[in-house]
Coordinates of C-alpha atoms in Angstrom, one line a residue:
Chain A
X1 CA -10.5 56.9 -21.8
X2 CA -10.2 53.8 -23.9
X3 CA -9.2 54.1 -27.6
X4 CA -12.2 54.9 -30.0
X5 CA -11.0 54.9 -33.8
X6 CA -12.8 57.6 -35.8
X7 CA -13.5 55.3 -38.7
X8 CA -15.6 52.7 -37.0
X9 CA -19.2 52.4 -35.9
X10 CA -20.2 51.1 -32.5
X11 CA -22.9 49.4 -30.4
X12 CA -24.1 49.9 -26.9
X13 CA -22.8 46.4 -26.2
X14 CA -19.3 47.5 -27.1
X15 CA -18.9 45.9 -30.4
X16 CA -17.4 47.8 -33.3
X17 CA -18.0 47.5 -37.0
X18 CA -15.9 48.6 -39.9
X19 CA -17.1 49.1 -43.5
X20 CA -14.7 47.3 -45.7
X21 CA -16.8 47.7 -48.9
X22 CA -18.4 44.4 -49.7
X23 CA -18.0 43.2 -46.1
X24 CA -18.1 44.5 -42.5
X25 CA -15.6 43.5 -39.9
X26 CA -16.7 43.2 -36.4
X27 CA -14.8 43.0 -33.0
X28 CA -15.3 44.3 -29.4
X29 CA -13.9 47.7 -28.3
X30 CA -11.0 48.5 -26.2
X31 CA -13.4 49.6 -23.5
X32 CA -14.9 46.2 -23.5
X33 CA -11.5 44.5 -23.2
X34 CA -10.6 46.8 -20.3
X35 CA -13.8 45.7 -18.6
X36 CA -13.3 42.1 -19.2
X37 CA -9.6 41.7 -18.3
X38 CA -7.6 38.7 -19.8
X39 CA -9.8 37.1 -22.5
X40 CA -9.5 33.3 -22.1
X41 CA -12.1 31.9 -24.6
X42 CA -14.2 33.1 -27.5
X43 CA -17.2 31.2 -28.9
X44 CA -17.9 32.3 -32.6
X45 CA -20.3 31.1 -35.2
X46 CA -19.0 29.0 -38.0
X47 CA -18.6 30.5 -41.7
X48 CA -22.0 30.6 -43.3
X49 CA -24.0 31.3 -40.2
X50 CA -26.9 33.9 -40.7
X51 CA -26.6 36.8 -38.0
X52 CA -29.5 39.0 -36.9
X53 CA -28.5 42.6 -35.8
X54 CA -28.7 42.9 -32.0
X55 CA -28.9 39.1 -31.5
X56 CA -26.4 37.0 -29.7
X57 CA -23.8 35.5 -32.2
X58 CA -21.3 34.2 -29.7
X59 CA -19.7 34.5 -26.2
X60 CA -16.5 36.0 -24.9
X61 CA -15.0 34.7 -21.6
X62 CA -12.4 36.2 -19.3
X63 CA -10.9 34.7 -16.3
X64 CA -13.7 36.0 -14.3
X65 CA -16.8 36.4 -16.5
X66 CA -18.7 35.5 -19.5
X67 CA -20.3 38.1 -21.7
X68 CA -22.5 37.6 -24.7
X69 CA -21.6 39.0 -28.2
X70 CA -24.3 40.8 -30.2
X71 CA -24.2 41.3 -33.9
X72 CA -24.1 45.0 -35.0
X73 CA -25.4 44.1 -38.4
X74 CA -27.4 41.4 -40.1
X75 CA -25.8 39.1 -42.6
X76 CA -23.8 36.0 -43.3
X77 CA -20.6 35.1 -41.5
X78 CA -18.0 34.8 -44.4
X79 CA -15.0 34.5 -42.0
X80 CA -14.5 34.0 -38.3
X81 CA -11.1 34.7 -36.8
X82 CA -10.0 31.2 -36.1
X83 CA -6.6 32.4 -34.8
X84 CA -8.6 33.4 -31.5
X85 CA -9.2 29.7 -30.7
X86 CA -5.6 29.2 -29.9
X87 CA -4.8 32.7 -28.9
X88 CA -7.8 34.5 -27.3
X89 CA -5.2 37.1 -25.9
X90 CA -5.3 38.6 -29.3
X91 CA -8.3 40.3 -28.4
X92 CA -6.6 42.0 -25.4
X93 CA -3.5 42.9 -27.6
X94 CA -5.3 44.4 -30.4
X95 CA -9.0 44.5 -30.1
X96 CA -9.3 46.8 -33.4
X97 CA -6.8 44.8 -35.4
X98 CA -5.6 41.2 -34.9
X99 CA -8.2 40.5 -32.3
X100 CA -11.2 41.1 -34.7
X101 CA -14.1 38.5 -34.3
X102 CA -16.0 37.9 -37.6
X103 CA -16.4 39.4 -41.2
X104 CA -20.0 39.7 -42.2
X105 CA -21.6 40.0 -45.7
X106 CA -24.3 42.6 -44.7
X107 CA -27.9 41.8 -45.8
X108 CA -29.6 44.9 -44.5
X109 CA -27.6 47.8 -46.2
X110 CA -29.2 50.5 -43.9
X111 CA -28.1 49.0 -40.6
X112 CA -24.5 50.0 -40.6
X113 CA -25.3 53.8 -41.0
X114 CA -27.6 53.7 -37.9
X115 CA -24.9 52.5 -35.6
X116 CA -23.2 55.1 -33.4
X117 CA -20.3 56.9 -34.7
X118 CA -17.1 57.4 -32.9
X119 CA -18.3 60.6 -31.3
X120 CA -21.7 59.3 -30.3
X121 CA -19.8 56.2 -28.7
X122 CA -17.4 58.3 -26.8
X123 CA -20.4 60.2 -25.4
X124 CA -22.0 57.0 -24.4
X125 CA -18.7 55.8 -22.8
X126 CA -18.5 59.1 -20.8
X127 CA -22.2 58.5 -19.6
X128 CA -21.2 55.1 -18.4
X129 CA -18.3 56.4 -16.3
X130 CA -20.7 59.0 -14.7
Chain B
X1 CA -4.8 52.7 -1.7
X2 CA -7.6 50.1 -1.3
X3 CA -7.8 50.6 2.5
X4 CA -10.9 52.8 3.0
X5 CA -13.8 50.6 3.8
X6 CA -13.4 47.3 2.0
X7 CA -13.2 48.5 -1.5
X8 CA -10.9 45.9 -2.9
X9 CA -9.6 45.6 -6.4
X10 CA -10.5 42.4 -8.4
X11 CA -7.2 43.0 -10.3
X12 CA -4.3 45.5 -10.6
X13 CA -2.2 44.7 -13.6
X14 CA -4.4 41.7 -14.9
X15 CA -5.4 38.4 -13.4
X16 CA -3.1 36.3 -15.3
X17 CA 0.0 38.5 -14.7
X18 CA -0.7 38.6 -11.0
X19 CA -1.3 34.8 -10.8
X20 CA 2.0 34.2 -12.5
X21 CA 3.8 36.7 -10.2
X22 CA 2.6 34.6 -7.2
X23 CA 3.6 31.4 -8.7
X24 CA 7.1 32.5 -9.9
X25 CA 8.0 35.4 -7.6
X26 CA 6.0 37.0 -4.9
X27 CA 2.7 38.7 -4.6
X28 CA 1.0 41.1 -1.9
X29 CA -2.7 40.8 -1.2
X30 CA -4.9 43.0 0.9
X31 CA -7.2 40.8 2.7
X32 CA -8.4 43.0 5.5
X33 CA -11.9 42.1 4.9
X34 CA -11.3 38.7 6.9
X35 CA -12.4 38.7 10.6
X36 CA -10.2 38.5 13.6
X37 CA -11.7 37.1 16.7
X38 CA -9.6 36.9 19.9
X39 CA -10.2 34.6 22.8
X40 CA -8.3 34.6 26.0
X41 CA -7.8 33.2 29.5
X42 CA -7.2 29.6 30.8
X43 CA -10.2 28.1 29.0
X44 CA -9.7 29.8 25.5
X45 CA -8.2 26.8 23.8
X46 CA -10.6 24.4 25.2
X47 CA -13.5 26.8 24.2
X48 CA -12.4 27.2 20.7
X49 CA -11.8 23.4 20.6
X50 CA -15.6 22.7 21.5
X51 CA -16.7 24.8 18.5
X52 CA -14.6 23.5 15.6
X53 CA -13.9 19.8 14.2
X54 CA -10.0 19.8 14.1
X55 CA -7.8 19.1 17.2
X56 CA -7.3 22.6 18.6
X57 CA -6.8 21.2 22.1
X58 CA -3.5 19.5 20.8
X59 CA -2.0 22.8 19.4
X60 CA 1.2 23.9 21.1
X61 CA 1.9 27.6 21.4
X62 CA 2.9 29.1 18.1
X63 CA 0.9 26.7 16.0
X64 CA -1.8 27.6 13.2
X65 CA -4.4 25.1 12.2
X66 CA -7.0 25.0 9.4
X67 CA -10.5 23.7 10.4
X68 CA -14.1 23.9 9.8
X69 CA -16.7 25.2 12.2
X70 CA -19.6 22.8 11.9
X71 CA -23.2 23.2 13.1
X72 CA -25.3 20.6 15.0
X73 CA -26.1 19.0 11.8
X74 CA -22.6 18.7 10.7
X75 CA -22.6 21.0 7.9
X76 CA -20.3 23.9 7.6
X77 CA -20.8 27.3 9.3
X78 CA -17.4 28.7 8.2
X79 CA -13.8 27.5 7.7
X80 CA -11.3 29.0 10.0
X81 CA -7.6 29.4 10.5
X82 CA -6.9 29.1 14.5
X83 CA -3.6 30.6 15.8
X84 CA -2.5 29.7 19.2
X85 CA -0.6 32.9 20.0
X86 CA 0.2 32.3 23.7
X87 CA -0.7 29.9 26.5
X88 CA -4.0 31.7 27.0
X89 CA -4.4 33.6 23.7
X90 CA -6.2 32.2 20.7
X91 CA -6.9 34.1 17.4
X92 CA -9.7 32.9 15.0
X93 CA -9.5 34.2 11.4
X94 CA -12.9 33.8 9.7
X95 CA -14.4 34.6 6.3
X96 CA -15.6 38.2 5.8
X97 CA -18.9 36.8 4.4
X98 CA -19.3 35.0 7.7
X99 CA -17.9 37.6 10.0
X100 CA -21.1 38.6 11.5
X101 CA -22.5 35.1 11.8
X102 CA -19.3 33.7 13.4
X103 CA -18.6 36.8 15.6
X104 CA -22.1 36.7 17.0
X105 CA -22.0 32.8 17.4
X106 CA -18.6 32.9 19.2
X107 CA -19.4 35.9 21.3
X108 CA -22.6 34.4 22.5
X109 CA -20.9 31.1 23.3
X110 CA -18.0 32.8 25.0
X111 CA -20.2 35.0 27.1
X112 CA -22.0 31.9 28.3
X113 CA -18.8 30.1 29.1
X114 CA -17.1 33.0 30.6
X115 CA -14.4 33.3 28.3
X116 CA -13.0 36.8 27.3
X117 CA -13.9 37.5 23.7
X118 CA -13.0 40.3 21.5
X119 CA -13.8 40.9 17.7
X120 CA -11.0 43.1 16.6
X121 CA -11.9 42.9 12.9
X122 CA -12.8 46.4 12.5
X123 CA -9.3 47.8 13.8
X124 CA -7.1 45.2 12.1
X125 CA -5.7 44.7 8.6
X126 CA -4.5 41.5 7.2
X127 CA -1.9 41.4 4.4
X128 CA -0.9 38.2 2.6
X129 CA 2.6 37.9 1.3
X130 CA 2.7 34.9 -1.1
X131 CA 5.1 33.2 -3.4
X132 CA 8.6 31.6 -3.6
X133 CA 10.2 34.9 -2.7
X134 CA 7.9 35.8 0.1
X135 CA 10.4 34.8 2.9
X136 CA 13.1 36.8 1.3
X137 CA 10.9 39.8 0.9
X138 CA 9.8 39.6 4.4
X139 CA 13.3 39.4 5.7
X140 CA 14.4 42.3 3.5
X141 CA 11.5 44.4 4.9
X142 CA 13.0 43.8 8.4
X143 CA 10.9 40.8 9.5
X144 CA 13.7 38.2 9.8
X145 CA 12.0 36.7 12.9
X146 CA 8.8 36.1 11.1
X147 CA 10.6 34.9 8.0
X148 CA 12.1 32.1 9.9
X149 CA 8.7 30.6 11.0
X150 CA 7.9 27.1 9.9
X151 CA 4.9 26.2 7.8
X152 CA 1.7 26.7 9.9
X153 CA 3.4 28.5 12.8
X154 CA 2.7 31.8 14.0
X155 CA 4.5 34.6 16.1
X156 CA 3.7 37.8 17.8
X157 CA 6.3 40.5 17.5
X158 CA 7.2 43.9 15.8
X159 CA 7.5 44.7 12.1
X160 CA 9.2 48.1 11.6
X161 CA 7.9 49.0 15.1
X162 CA 4.5 48.0 14.3
X163 CA 2.9 45.3 16.6
X164 CA 2.3 42.4 14.3
X165 CA 1.0 38.9 14.3
X166 CA 2.3 36.9 11.3
X167 CA 1.8 33.2 10.4
X168 CA 3.4 31.1 7.7
X169 CA 0.0 30.5 6.0
X170 CA -1.8 31.4 2.9
X171 CA -4.5 30.6 0.4
X172 CA -2.6 30.4 -2.9
X173 CA -0.8 26.8 -2.7
X174 CA 2.6 28.6 -2.5
X175 CA 4.8 29.4 0.4
X176 CA 3.9 32.7 2.2
X177 CA 2.8 34.7 5.1
X178 CA -0.3 36.3 6.4
X179 CA 0.5 39.4 8.4
X180 CA -1.9 41.0 10.8
X181 CA -1.3 44.6 11.9
X182 CA -3.4 47.7 13.1
X183 CA -5.2 49.8 10.4
X184 CA -3.2 52.9 11.1
X185 CA -0.1 51.0 10.2
X186 CA -1.4 49.0 7.4
X187 CA -0.4 51.3 4.6
X188 CA 3.1 51.7 6.1
X189 CA 3.5 47.8 6.1
X190 CA 2.0 47.4 2.6
X191 CA 4.4 49.9 1.2
X192 CA 7.4 48.5 3.2
X193 CA 6.7 45.1 1.7
X194 CA 6.2 46.4 -1.8
X195 CA 9.4 48.3 -1.6
X196 CA 11.4 45.4 -0.1
X197 CA 9.7 43.1 -2.8
X198 CA 10.8 45.2 -5.8
X199 CA 14.2 43.3 -6.1
X200 CA 12.2 40.2 -6.0
X201 CA 9.6 41.1 -8.6
X202 CA 6.7 41.8 -6.3
X203 CA 3.3 42.6 -7.6
X204 CA 0.1 43.8 -5.8
X205 CA -2.5 41.0 -6.4
X206 CA -6.2 41.4 -6.5
X207 CA -9.2 39.2 -5.6
X208 CA -9.4 37.7 -9.1
X209 CA -6.1 36.0 -9.0
X210 CA -6.7 35.1 -5.4
X211 CA -9.5 32.8 -6.6
X212 CA -7.5 31.2 -9.5
X213 CA -4.6 30.5 -7.2
X214 CA -6.6 28.9 -4.5
X215 CA -8.6 26.9 -7.1
X216 CA -5.5 25.4 -8.7
X217 CA -4.5 24.4 -5.1
X218 CA -8.0 23.0 -4.4
X219 CA -8.4 25.3 -1.5
X220 CA -12.2 25.6 -0.6
X221 CA -13.9 28.9 -1.1
X222 CA -16.8 29.4 1.4
X223 CA -20.0 30.1 -0.4
X224 CA -19.0 28.3 -3.5
X225 CA -17.6 24.9 -2.6
X226 CA -18.7 24.6 1.1
X227 CA -21.5 26.1 3.0
X228 CA -24.3 25.2 5.4
X229 CA -25.7 22.5 3.0
X230 CA -22.4 20.6 2.7
X231 CA -20.5 18.5 5.1
X232 CA -16.8 18.3 5.5
X233 CA -16.7 14.5 4.4
X234 CA -18.3 15.2 1.0
X235 CA -16.1 18.3 0.7
X236 CA -12.9 16.4 0.8
X237 CA -12.2 17.9 4.4
X238 CA -12.3 14.8 6.4
X239 CA -8.8 15.6 7.2
X240 CA -9.8 18.4 9.4
X241 CA -12.5 16.4 11.3
X242 CA -10.8 14.6 14.5
X243 CA -13.6 12.4 16.0
X244 CA -11.2 10.9 18.6
X245 CA -10.6 13.9 20.8
X246 CA -13.0 16.0 23.0
X247 CA -16.4 16.7 21.9
X248 CA -17.5 19.7 19.8
X249 CA -20.6 21.0 18.2
X250 CA -21.5 18.8 15.3
X251 CA -19.5 15.8 16.4
X252 CA -22.5 13.4 16.8
X253 CA -23.8 14.4 13.3
X254 CA -20.3 14.0 11.8
X255 CA -19.8 10.6 13.4
X256 CA -23.2 9.5 12.0
X257 CA -22.3 10.9 8.5
X258 CA -18.9 9.1 8.6
X259 CA -20.5 5.9 9.5
X260 CA -23.2 5.9 7.0
X261 CA -20.8 7.2 4.2
X262 CA -21.3 10.2 1.9
X263 CA -23.7 10.3 -1.1
X264 CA -21.8 12.7 -3.1
X265 CA -18.2 14.1 -3.3
X266 CA -16.6 17.3 -4.4
X267 CA -14.3 16.5 -7.2
X268 CA -11.7 18.2 -9.5
X269 CA -13.0 18.7 -13.0
X270 CA -11.0 19.4 -16.2
X271 CA -12.7 20.3 -19.3
X272 CA -12.0 18.1 -22.4
X273 CA -14.2 20.2 -24.8
X274 CA -14.1 23.8 -25.4
X275 CA -15.7 25.7 -22.4
X276 CA -15.2 27.2 -18.9
X277 CA -17.2 25.6 -16.0
X278 CA -18.6 28.3 -13.8
X279 CA -20.2 28.2 -10.3
X280 CA -23.6 27.0 -10.6
X281 CA -23.5 25.2 -14.0
X282 CA -25.2 21.8 -13.9
X283 CA -23.1 18.6 -14.4
X284 CA -24.5 15.7 -16.3
X285 CA -23.4 12.1 -17.1
X286 CA -22.7 11.0 -20.6
X287 CA -26.3 10.4 -21.2
X288 CA -27.1 14.0 -20.4
X289 CA -28.7 13.2 -17.1
X290 CA -28.1 16.0 -14.5
X291 CA -26.1 14.4 -11.7
X292 CA -24.4 17.4 -9.9
X293 CA -23.4 21.0 -10.1
X294 CA -20.1 22.9 -10.5
X295 CA -19.2 24.9 -7.5
X296 CA -16.0 26.7 -8.8
X297 CA -14.4 27.0 -12.2
X298 CA -12.0 29.1 -14.2
X299 CA -9.2 28.9 -16.7
X300 CA -6.1 27.8 -14.9
X301 CA -3.2 30.3 -15.7
X302 CA -0.6 27.7 -14.6
X303 CA -1.9 24.6 -16.3
X304 CA -3.4 26.4 -19.3
X305 CA -6.5 24.0 -18.9
X306 CA -9.9 25.0 -17.7
X307 CA -10.6 23.5 -14.3
X308 CA -13.4 23.4 -11.7
X309 CA -14.7 21.7 -8.8
X310 CA -18.1 20.2 -8.5
X311 CA -20.4 17.8 -6.4
X312 CA -21.1 14.4 -8.0
X313 CA -22.6 11.1 -6.8
X314 CA -20.0 9.1 -5.0
X315 CA -20.3 6.5 -7.9
X316 CA -19.1 8.9 -10.4
X317 CA -16.2 10.5 -8.2
X318 CA -13.5 8.3 -9.5
X319 CA -10.6 9.9 -11.4
X320 CA -11.2 9.4 -15.1
X321 CA -15.0 9.3 -14.9
X322 CA -16.4 11.2 -18.0
X323 CA -18.9 14.1 -17.2
X324 CA -20.7 16.8 -19.2
X325 CA -20.7 20.4 -18.1
X326 CA -23.9 22.0 -19.3
X327 CA -22.8 25.5 -20.7
X328 CA -25.6 27.6 -22.0
X329 CA -27.5 24.8 -23.3
X330 CA -24.5 22.8 -24.7
X331 CA -23.2 19.6 -23.1
X332 CA -19.4 20.2 -22.9
X333 CA -17.1 17.1 -22.2
X334 CA -15.2 17.0 -19.1
X335 CA -13.5 14.5 -16.9
X336 CA -13.0 14.0 -13.0
X337 CA -9.3 14.6 -12.3
X338 CA -6.9 14.3 -9.3
X339 CA -6.6 17.4 -7.1
X340 CA -4.8 19.6 -6.3
X341 CA -4.5 20.7 -9.9
X342 CA -1.3 22.4 -8.9
X343 CA 1.3 21.5 -6.3
X344 CA 4.4 23.5 -5.8
X345 CA 7.7 21.6 -5.9
X346 CA 9.1 21.3 -2.4

């Protein structure tokens, strides 16, 4: 089973969110990366964009397919991982580390706590595998 | 092993790594889903010649030939590889997605013409060994007589005691072989090739890399780039249409299409802006007017560029013509480029 760090929160679309105090860091999970294969292009919103929870904020493309990215929480993008423009493979190499996508200043404080915790996400993955 | 039914992996290790293995070393594909139709008797060669556009009648024994199989309208029922196995033996390899259609079509025509016909697809497996080290791998596996074949030549014989038809053909733009063996021996041959290839850095390759490899080499994918709505002239396949030989189905229509000239052409596309063209995305001119459609597209692992194929009006088919690919509502810059995108060094 794909790695599911215990200190993160998760969405059903396989994004993760990490509470870093003032900001929330967002990426895609190791499970998502396994499903996608080699990531070749990532479209992220510019700094200053306003994101709405559960709404599309970008796209991630692998050699074979395109998937949409959905925001785990609402808020303003304070930083996008621009290293991914040149090196999208960072998402494959470290989806929870150097392959993070955006840093968000949350506008709805309750949203983070309502995301799945690691155990719930693991159960969810197990249900997908059947 | 992916031999039960046709459950075939899109990837083993990863599309880019598998793609690279074929370009730099050698890769092994299971393409057993493809169809194998056998025709025999003194009329076999002439019969096949009457159903396809290329000059099958001129094939000596031991040759392999790429062709399209047109319908009466001159559009494409399938693209095929024809092997002339013997004086009176012809093998037709067709696409999996068209197997039922082509098998039924050839079967009915053969019955009417009194030509013995057998669809042996259910009992045969097809492996493709592709890459610069393909010949060395095949030799090391005990297939020296096959490894000596020239390009687009075929031979019947035995590989490790298994009755084998091999040809120096492929769908990757690299040197390589396609090896047809009975199902019950396929796993044995697969393992023998993997084992012999170990010293050459062999990798098993899935359908994902098969698609990126063939697209870099501008080899058509039936159902994407060509189908029953496209003719070989607009698809860039004029070289497989021989109008100066005996008649074949679709010849009158193709003569007319050639005389009238095509209205659109399948061209190579390279993305200039950030984006990946995919099958079905609209193509537009610089003013944003929709003028065509992308038929294939992917990031090219060899060129590290985003490439594709698409139909555009003839007037916009010249190399260097600026285009736009409409990707999820955005018009991304692209350009008509020369194909093949990748050509191996001789």
